[in-house]
Coordinates of C-alpha atoms in Angstrom, one line a residue:
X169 CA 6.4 59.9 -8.0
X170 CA 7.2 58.6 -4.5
X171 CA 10.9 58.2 -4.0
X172 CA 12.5 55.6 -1.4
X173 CA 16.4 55.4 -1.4
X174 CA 18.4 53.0 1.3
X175 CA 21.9 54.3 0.6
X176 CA 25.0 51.8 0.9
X177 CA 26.1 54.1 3.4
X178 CA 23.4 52.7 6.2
X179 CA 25.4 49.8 7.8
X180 CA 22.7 48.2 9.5
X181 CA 20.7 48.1 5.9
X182 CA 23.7 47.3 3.5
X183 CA 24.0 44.2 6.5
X184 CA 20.8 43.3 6.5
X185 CA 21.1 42.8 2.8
X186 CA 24.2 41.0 2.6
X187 CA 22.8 38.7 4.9
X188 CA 19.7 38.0 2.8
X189 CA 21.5 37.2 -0.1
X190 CA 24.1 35.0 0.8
X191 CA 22.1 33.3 2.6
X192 CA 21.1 31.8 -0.8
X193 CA 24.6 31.2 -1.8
X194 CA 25.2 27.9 -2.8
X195 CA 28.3 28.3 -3.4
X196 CA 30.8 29.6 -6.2
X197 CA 31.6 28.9 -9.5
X198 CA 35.1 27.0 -10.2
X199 CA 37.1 28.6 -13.1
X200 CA 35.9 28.8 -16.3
X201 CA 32.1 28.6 -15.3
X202 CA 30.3 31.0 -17.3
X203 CA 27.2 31.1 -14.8
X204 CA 26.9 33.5 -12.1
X205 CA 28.7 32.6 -8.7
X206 CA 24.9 34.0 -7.4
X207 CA 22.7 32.1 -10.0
X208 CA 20.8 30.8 -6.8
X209 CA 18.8 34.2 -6.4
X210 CA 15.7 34.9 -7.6
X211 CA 15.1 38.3 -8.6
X212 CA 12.8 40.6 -8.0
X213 CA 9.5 40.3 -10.2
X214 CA 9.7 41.9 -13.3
X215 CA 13.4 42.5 -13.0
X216 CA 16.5 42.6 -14.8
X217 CA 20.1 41.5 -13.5
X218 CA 22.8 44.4 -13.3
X219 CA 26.4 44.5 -11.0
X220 CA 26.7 46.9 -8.2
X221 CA 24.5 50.0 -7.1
X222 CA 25.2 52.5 -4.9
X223 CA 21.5 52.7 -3.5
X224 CA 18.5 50.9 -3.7
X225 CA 16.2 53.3 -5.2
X226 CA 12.3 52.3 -6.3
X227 CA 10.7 54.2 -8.2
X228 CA 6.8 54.8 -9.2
X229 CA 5.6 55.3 -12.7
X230 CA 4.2 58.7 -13.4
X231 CA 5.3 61.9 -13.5
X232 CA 7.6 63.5 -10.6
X233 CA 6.0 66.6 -8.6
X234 CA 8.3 69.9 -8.6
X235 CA 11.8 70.2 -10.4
X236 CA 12.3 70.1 -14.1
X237 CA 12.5 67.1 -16.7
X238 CA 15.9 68.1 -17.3
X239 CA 16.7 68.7 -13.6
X240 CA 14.9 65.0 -12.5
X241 CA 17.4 63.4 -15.7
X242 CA 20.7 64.8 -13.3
X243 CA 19.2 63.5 -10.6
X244 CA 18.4 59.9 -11.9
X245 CA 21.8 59.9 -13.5
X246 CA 23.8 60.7 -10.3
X247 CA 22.1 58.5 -8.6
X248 CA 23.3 55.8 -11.0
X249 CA 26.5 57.3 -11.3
X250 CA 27.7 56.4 -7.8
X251 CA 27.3 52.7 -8.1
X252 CA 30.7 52.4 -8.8
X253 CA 31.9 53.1 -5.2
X254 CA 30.0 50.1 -3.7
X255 CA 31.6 46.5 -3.1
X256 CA 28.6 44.6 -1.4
X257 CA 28.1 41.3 -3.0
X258 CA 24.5 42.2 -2.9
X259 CA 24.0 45.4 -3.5
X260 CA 20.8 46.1 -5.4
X261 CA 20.2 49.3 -7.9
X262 CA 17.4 50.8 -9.7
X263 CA 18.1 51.8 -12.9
X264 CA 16.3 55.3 -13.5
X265 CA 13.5 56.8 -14.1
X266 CA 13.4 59.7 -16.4
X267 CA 10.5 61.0 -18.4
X268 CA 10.3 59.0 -22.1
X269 CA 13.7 57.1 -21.8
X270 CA 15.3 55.5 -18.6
X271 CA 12.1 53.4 -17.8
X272 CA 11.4 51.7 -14.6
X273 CA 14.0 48.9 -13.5
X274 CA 14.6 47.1 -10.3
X275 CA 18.0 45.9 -10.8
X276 CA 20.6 43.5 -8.5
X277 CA 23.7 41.9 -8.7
X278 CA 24.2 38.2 -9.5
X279 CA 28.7 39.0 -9.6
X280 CA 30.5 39.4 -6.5
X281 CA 32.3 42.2 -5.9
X282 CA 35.6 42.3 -5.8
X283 CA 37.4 43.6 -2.0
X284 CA 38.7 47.4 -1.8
X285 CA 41.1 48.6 0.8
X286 CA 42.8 46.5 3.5
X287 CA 40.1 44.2 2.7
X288 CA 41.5 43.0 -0.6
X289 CA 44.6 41.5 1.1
X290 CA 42.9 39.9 3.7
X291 CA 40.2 37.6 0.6
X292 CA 42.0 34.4 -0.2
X293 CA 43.5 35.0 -3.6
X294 CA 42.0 31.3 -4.9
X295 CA 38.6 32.7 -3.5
X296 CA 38.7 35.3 -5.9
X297 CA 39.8 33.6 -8.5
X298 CA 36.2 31.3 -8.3
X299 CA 34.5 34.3 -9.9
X300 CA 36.8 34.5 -13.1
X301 CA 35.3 33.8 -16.7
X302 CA 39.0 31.3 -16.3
X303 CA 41.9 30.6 -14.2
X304 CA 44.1 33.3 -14.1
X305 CA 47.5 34.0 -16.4
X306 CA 49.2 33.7 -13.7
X307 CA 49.5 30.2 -11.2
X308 CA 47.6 31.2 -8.5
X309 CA 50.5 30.1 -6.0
X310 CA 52.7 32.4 -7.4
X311 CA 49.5 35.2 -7.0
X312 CA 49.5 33.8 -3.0
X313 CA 53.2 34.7 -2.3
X314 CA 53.0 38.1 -4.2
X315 CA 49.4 39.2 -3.2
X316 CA 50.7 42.3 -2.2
X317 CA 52.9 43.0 -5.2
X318 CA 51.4 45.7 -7.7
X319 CA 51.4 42.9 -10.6
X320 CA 49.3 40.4 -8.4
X321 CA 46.8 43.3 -7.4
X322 CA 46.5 44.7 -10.8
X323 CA 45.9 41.3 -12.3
X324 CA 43.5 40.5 -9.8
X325 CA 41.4 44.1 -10.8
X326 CA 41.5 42.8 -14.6
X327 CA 40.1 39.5 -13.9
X328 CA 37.5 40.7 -12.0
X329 CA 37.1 43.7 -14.5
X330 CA 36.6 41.1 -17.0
X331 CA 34.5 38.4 -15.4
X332 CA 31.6 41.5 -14.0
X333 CA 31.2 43.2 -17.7
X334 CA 31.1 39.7 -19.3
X335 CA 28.0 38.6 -17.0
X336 CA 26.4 41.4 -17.6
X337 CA 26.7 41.7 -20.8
X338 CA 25.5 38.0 -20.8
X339 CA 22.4 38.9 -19.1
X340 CA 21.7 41.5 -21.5
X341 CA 22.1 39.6 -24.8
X342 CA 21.4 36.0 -23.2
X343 CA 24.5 34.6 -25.2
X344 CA 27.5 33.3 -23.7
X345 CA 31.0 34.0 -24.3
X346 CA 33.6 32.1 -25.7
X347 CA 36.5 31.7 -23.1
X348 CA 39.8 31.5 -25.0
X349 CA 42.7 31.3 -23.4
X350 CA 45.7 31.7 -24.5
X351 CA 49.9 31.4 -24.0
X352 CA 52.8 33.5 -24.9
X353 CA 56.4 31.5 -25.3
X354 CA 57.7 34.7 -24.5
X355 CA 56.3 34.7 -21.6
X356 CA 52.5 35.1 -20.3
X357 CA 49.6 35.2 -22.0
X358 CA 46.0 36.2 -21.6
X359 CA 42.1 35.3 -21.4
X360 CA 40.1 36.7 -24.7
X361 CA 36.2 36.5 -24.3
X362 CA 34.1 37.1 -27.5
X363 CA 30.4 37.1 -28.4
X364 CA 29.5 37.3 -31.7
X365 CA 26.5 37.5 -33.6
X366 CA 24.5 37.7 -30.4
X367 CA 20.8 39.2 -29.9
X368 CA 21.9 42.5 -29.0
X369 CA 25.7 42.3 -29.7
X370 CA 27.2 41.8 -33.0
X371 CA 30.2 41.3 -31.4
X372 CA 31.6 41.6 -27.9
X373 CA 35.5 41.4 -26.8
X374 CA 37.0 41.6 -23.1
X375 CA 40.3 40.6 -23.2
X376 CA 42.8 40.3 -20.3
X377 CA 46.9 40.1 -21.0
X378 CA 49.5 39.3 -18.3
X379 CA 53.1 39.5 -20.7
X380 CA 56.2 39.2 -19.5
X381 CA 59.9 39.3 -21.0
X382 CA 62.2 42.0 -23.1
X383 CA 61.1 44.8 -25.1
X384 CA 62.0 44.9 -27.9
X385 CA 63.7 48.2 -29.7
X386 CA 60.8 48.8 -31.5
X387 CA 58.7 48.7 -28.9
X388 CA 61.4 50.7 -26.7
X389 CA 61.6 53.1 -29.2
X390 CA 58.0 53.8 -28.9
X391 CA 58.7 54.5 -25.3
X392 CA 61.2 57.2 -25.6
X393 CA 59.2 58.7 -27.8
X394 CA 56.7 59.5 -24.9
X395 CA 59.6 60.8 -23.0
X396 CA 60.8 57.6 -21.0
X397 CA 64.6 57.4 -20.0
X398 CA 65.0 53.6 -20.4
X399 CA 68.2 52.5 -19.2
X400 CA 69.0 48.7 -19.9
X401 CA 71.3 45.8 -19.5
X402 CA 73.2 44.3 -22.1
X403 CA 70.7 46.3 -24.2
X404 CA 67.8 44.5 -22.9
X405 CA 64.8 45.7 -20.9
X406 CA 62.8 43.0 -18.9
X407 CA 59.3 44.6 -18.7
X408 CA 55.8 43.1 -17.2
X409 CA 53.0 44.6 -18.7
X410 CA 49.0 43.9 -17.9
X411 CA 45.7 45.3 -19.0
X412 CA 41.7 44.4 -19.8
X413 CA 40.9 45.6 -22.7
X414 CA 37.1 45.9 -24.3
X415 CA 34.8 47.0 -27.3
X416 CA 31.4 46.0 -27.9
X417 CA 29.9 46.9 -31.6
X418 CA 25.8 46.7 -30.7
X419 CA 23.5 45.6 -33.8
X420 CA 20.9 48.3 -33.0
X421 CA 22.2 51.7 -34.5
X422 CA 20.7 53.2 -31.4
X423 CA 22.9 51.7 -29.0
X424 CA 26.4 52.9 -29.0
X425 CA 29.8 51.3 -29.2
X426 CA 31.9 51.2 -25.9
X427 CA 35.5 50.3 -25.2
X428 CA 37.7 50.7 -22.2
X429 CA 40.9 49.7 -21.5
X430 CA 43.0 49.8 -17.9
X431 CA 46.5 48.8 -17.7
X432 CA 49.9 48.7 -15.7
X433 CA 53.6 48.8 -17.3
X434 CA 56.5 47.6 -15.2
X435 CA 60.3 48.3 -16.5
X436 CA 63.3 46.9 -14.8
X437 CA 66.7 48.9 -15.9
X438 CA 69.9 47.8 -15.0
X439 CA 70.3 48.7 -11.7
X440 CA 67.5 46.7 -10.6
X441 CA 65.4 49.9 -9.8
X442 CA 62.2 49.7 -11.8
X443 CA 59.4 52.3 -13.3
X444 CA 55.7 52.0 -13.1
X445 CA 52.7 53.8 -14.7
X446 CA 49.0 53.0 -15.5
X447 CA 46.8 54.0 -18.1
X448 CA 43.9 53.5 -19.7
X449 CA 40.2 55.0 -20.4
X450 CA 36.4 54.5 -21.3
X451 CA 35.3 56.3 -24.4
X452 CA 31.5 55.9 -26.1
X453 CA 31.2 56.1 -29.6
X454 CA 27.2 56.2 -30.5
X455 CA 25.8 56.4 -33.9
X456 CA 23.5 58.9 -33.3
X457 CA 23.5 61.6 -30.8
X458 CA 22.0 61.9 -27.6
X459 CA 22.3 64.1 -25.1
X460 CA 21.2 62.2 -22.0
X461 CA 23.2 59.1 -23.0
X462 CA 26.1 61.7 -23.3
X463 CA 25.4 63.1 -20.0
X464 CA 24.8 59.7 -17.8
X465 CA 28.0 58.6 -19.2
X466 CA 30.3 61.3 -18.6
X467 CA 28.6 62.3 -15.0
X468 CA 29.5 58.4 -14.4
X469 CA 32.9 59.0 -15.3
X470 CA 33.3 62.2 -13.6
X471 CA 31.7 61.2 -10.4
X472 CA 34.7 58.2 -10.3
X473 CA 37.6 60.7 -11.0
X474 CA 36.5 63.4 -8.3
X475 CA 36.9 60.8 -5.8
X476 CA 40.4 61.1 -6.4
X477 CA 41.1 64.6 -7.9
X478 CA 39.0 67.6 -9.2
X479 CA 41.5 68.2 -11.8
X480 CA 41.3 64.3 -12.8
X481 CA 37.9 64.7 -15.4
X482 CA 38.3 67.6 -17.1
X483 CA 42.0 67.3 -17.8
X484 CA 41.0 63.3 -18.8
X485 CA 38.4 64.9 -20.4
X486 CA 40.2 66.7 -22.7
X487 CA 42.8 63.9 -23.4
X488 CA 40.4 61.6 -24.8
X489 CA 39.0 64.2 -27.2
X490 CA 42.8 64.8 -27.9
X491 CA 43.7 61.1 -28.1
X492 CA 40.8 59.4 -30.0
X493 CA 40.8 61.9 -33.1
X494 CA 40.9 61.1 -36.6
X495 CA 43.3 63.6 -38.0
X496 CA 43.0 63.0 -41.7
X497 CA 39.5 63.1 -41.2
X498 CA 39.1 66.1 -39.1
X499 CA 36.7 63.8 -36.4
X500 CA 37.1 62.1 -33.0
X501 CA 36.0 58.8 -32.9
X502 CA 33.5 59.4 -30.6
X503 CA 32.1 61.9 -28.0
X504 CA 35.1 60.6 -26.0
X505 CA 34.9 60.1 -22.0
X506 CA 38.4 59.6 -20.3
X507 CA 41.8 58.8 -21.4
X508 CA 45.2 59.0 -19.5
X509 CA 49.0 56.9 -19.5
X510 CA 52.4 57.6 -17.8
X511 CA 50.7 58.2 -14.6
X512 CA 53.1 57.4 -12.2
X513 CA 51.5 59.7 -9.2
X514 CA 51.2 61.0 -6.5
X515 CA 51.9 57.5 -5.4
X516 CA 51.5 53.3 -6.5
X517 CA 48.9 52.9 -3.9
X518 CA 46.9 55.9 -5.1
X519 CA 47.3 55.7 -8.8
X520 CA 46.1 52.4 -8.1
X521 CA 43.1 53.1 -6.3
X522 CA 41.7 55.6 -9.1
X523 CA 42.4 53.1 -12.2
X524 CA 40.4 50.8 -9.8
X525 CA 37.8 53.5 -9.5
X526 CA 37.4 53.6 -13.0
X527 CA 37.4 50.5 -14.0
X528 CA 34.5 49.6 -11.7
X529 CA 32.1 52.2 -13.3
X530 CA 32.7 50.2 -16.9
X531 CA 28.9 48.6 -15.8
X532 CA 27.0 51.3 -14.5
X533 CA 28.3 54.0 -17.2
X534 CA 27.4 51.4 -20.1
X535 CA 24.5 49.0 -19.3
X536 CA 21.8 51.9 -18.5
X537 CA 22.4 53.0 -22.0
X538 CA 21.8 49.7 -23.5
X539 CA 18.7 48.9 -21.7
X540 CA 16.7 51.8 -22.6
X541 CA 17.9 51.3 -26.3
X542 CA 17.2 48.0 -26.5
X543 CA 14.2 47.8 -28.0
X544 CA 14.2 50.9 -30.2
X545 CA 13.4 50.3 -33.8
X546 CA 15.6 51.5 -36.5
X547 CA 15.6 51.5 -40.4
X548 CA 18.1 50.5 -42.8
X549 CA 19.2 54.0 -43.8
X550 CA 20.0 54.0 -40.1
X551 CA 22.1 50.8 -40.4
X552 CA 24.1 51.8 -43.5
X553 CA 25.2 55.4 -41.2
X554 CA 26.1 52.4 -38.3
X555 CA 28.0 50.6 -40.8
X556 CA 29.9 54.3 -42.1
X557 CA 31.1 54.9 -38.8
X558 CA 32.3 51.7 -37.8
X559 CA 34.5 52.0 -41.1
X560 CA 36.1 55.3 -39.1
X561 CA 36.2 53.5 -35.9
X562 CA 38.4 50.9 -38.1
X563 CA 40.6 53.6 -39.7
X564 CA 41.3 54.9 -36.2
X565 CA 42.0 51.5 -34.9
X566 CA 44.5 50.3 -37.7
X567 CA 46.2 54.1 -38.5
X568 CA 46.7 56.1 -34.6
X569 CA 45.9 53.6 -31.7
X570 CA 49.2 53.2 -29.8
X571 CA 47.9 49.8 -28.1
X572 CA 47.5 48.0 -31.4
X573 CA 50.8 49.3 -32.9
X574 CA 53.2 48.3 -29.2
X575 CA 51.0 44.9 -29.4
X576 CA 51.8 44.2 -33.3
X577 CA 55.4 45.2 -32.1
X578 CA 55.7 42.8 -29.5
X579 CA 56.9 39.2 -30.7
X580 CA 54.2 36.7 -29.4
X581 CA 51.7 38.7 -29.2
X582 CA 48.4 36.8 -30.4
X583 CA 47.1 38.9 -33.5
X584 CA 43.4 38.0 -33.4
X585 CA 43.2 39.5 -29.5
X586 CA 45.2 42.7 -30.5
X587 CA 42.1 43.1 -33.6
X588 CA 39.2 41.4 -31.2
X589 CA 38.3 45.5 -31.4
X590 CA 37.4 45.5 -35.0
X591 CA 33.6 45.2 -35.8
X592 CA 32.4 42.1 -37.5
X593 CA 30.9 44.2 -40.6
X594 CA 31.9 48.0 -41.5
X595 CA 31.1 50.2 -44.6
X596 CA 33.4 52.8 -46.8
X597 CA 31.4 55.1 -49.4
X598 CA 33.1 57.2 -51.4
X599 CA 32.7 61.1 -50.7
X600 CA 30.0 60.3 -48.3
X601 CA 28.4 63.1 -46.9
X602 CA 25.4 63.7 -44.8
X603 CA 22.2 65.9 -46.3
X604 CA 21.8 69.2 -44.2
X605 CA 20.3 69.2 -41.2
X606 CA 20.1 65.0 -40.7
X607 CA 20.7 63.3 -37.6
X608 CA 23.8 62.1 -39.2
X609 CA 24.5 65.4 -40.1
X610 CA 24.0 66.4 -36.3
X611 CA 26.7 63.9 -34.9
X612 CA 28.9 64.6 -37.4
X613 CA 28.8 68.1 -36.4
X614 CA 29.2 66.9 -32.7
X615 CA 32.7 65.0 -33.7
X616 CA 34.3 67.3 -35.4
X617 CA 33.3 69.9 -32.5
X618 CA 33.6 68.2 -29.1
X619 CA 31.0 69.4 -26.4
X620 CA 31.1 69.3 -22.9
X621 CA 28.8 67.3 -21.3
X622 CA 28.9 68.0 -18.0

């Protein structure tokens, strides 16, 4: 196999492409356009669509000389892995090539990418904004005059969060998403895009949520619990809270169920002082086992986190397996990823950064996985086990997840975005248990002992 890689890292090539491709830019979309601001391209021949790429990397069909098949599936993964660290509006990526599964793909972008850095306050807030699935919760003048306020920046992340998973999800499934938008009296509100009962999606939720106004002392309570000193006035504590949230339930068994979520909690007590934290994660929850998924997804993950600290993975690692388990069934949900909250350091600016990290490898740690899935066959025996373990992702949902019981807590909080997450279908047999030495049997063995993938 003949390798060639440009990496992003070449200036003279990364502006060489830029320049290609926006030259074909006829412009951007306005809010609420569901085409790509870069629908003018044309791709490459034989080619599918996929955001940001850290390299473009071709690949020849046919067997690789020298290294093992296991040792050419870490490298094709890594190399895919660092796509989250590039912002060109044109990068271009190649998928990977690895012997029976991650076939030959040309791949590049059709979404702008959002600005890092300095960079990000020097783009024109309303410029931005063109590239949303909608105008944002907030008035866009009131983002202008606070662009460098932590709320504005964050909501800016979850737009564009939003607006790059729909499209390629989109380009995927060739449905199109119903833009909802919706207000809170309370204050706020929040853009919920759904796809159901697509080609490849049974159903597919991104939702973003700008609140605003008073917890309440439910939702306080809740707080303390997790070891927050919240001092307020008159009793009341005006808090600002903002997050994109998203689970996609596949139709093919073989393709697994993804969610992430990324958000930011603002508290003002009653000296006007006010505490921050983020938090947020992407888990996978397949059907079936497999190890190369497992790997290409948690290397993705990884990869984002030791950006920012060596200790980040492992000890995110091991909060997601801790987080996203089914106690009174002895079972995570899934084979987990990353999960943190309350993190409030070593600064703003750098929490920031890394819940920015990870929010832009939601694409490249997902849409591999369902293009080399998506045209495997499966039987019905393999649908009814799809349909059992969406029935625990349910139970999970409804019984432990925190997010669902602070947003059923919060008056005006819109019900049908808070259980967007639930599958359309799901399945509960009694005593069901998998015969010995089954590929059901062999996840189920997987969940109720967590592995290290990397």
């Amino acid at each position: 196999m003949s390798t060639i890689v440009f990496c992003a890292a070449n200036k003279t090539a990364l502006t060489s492409t830029r320049r290609c491709v926006f030259s074909h830019v006829k412009g951007l979309v306005g809010p609420g356009e569901l085409q790509s601001p870069l629908a003018s391209l044309t791709p490459l021949p034989g080619s599918r669509w996929l955001p940001r790429g850290s390299c473009v990397r071709f690949m020849s069909q046919g067997t690789a000389g020298g290294g093992s098949a296991a040792g050419r599936s870490r490298r094709a993964a890594a190399a895919l892995s660092g796509a989250a660290a590039v912002t060109a509006a044109a990068a271009v990526a190649g998928l990977l090539a690895n012997r029976k599964h991650f076939q030959r793909a040309e791949m590049a972008t059709k979404v702008p990418q959002p600005a890092v850095g300095k960079e990000e306050e020097e783009v024109d807030i309303l410029e931005r904004c063109r590239s949303f699935m909608s105008e944002p919760v907030t008035d866009v003048g009131v983002l202008q005059e606070r662009k460098a306020e932590m709320c504005t920046r964050m909501e800016m992340l979850i737009m564009e969060t939003q607006a790059e998973f729909c499209r390629a999800l989109q380009e995927v499934d060739g449905g199109t998403f119903k833009v909802d938008q919706w207000r809170r009296k309370e204050g706020g509100g929040g853009i919920s895009c759904v796809m159901q009962d697509g080609k490849v999606f049974e159903k597919a939720g991104v939702n973003v949520s700008v609140v605003s106004g008073y917890l309440t002392e439910e939702a306080a309570k809740q707080m303390r619990s997790r070891g927050k000193v919240l001092k307020g006035k008159d009793g009341k504590l005006p808090f600002c809270a903002m997050g994109v949230s998203s689970v996609i339930h596949p139709k093919n068994p073989n393709i697994p169920t993804v969610h992430f979520n990324y958000r930011y909690f603002e508290i003002e007590e009653e000296d006007g002082s006010k505490q921050w934290w983020f938090g947020g994660g992407t888990d996978l929850t397949p059907v079936y086992v497999n190890e190369e998924d497992g790997y290409h997804f948690h290397n993705t993950l990884k990869e984002a986190c030791d950006k920012h600290h060596s200790q980040y993975y492992p000890d995110f690692k091991k909060w997601c397996d801790r987080y996203f388990y089914i106690r009174h069934r002895g079972e995570t949900r899934g084979i987990g990823g990353i999960f943190f909250d309350d993190l409030d350091s070593p600064s703003q600016e750098e929490a920031f950064n890394f819940v920015k990290s990870c929010a832009r490898t939601v694409v490249p740690c997902y849409l591999p996985i369902v293009y080399k899935h998506l045209n495997d066959s499966f039987t019905e025996e393999d649908k009814d086990w799809q349909q059992v373990r969406r029935g625990r992702y349910v139970e999970f949902n409804l019984v432990y997840d925190r997010g669902v019981k602070f947003g059923l807590a919060t008056p005006g909080s819109r019900i049908e975005s808070i259980l967007m997450s639930l599958p359309l279908t799901a399945r509960w047999e009694y005593m069901h248990e998998p015969a010995k030495g089954s590929r059901e049997a062999r996840m189920l063995e997987v969940l109720r002992n967590p592995k290290e993938w990397v």
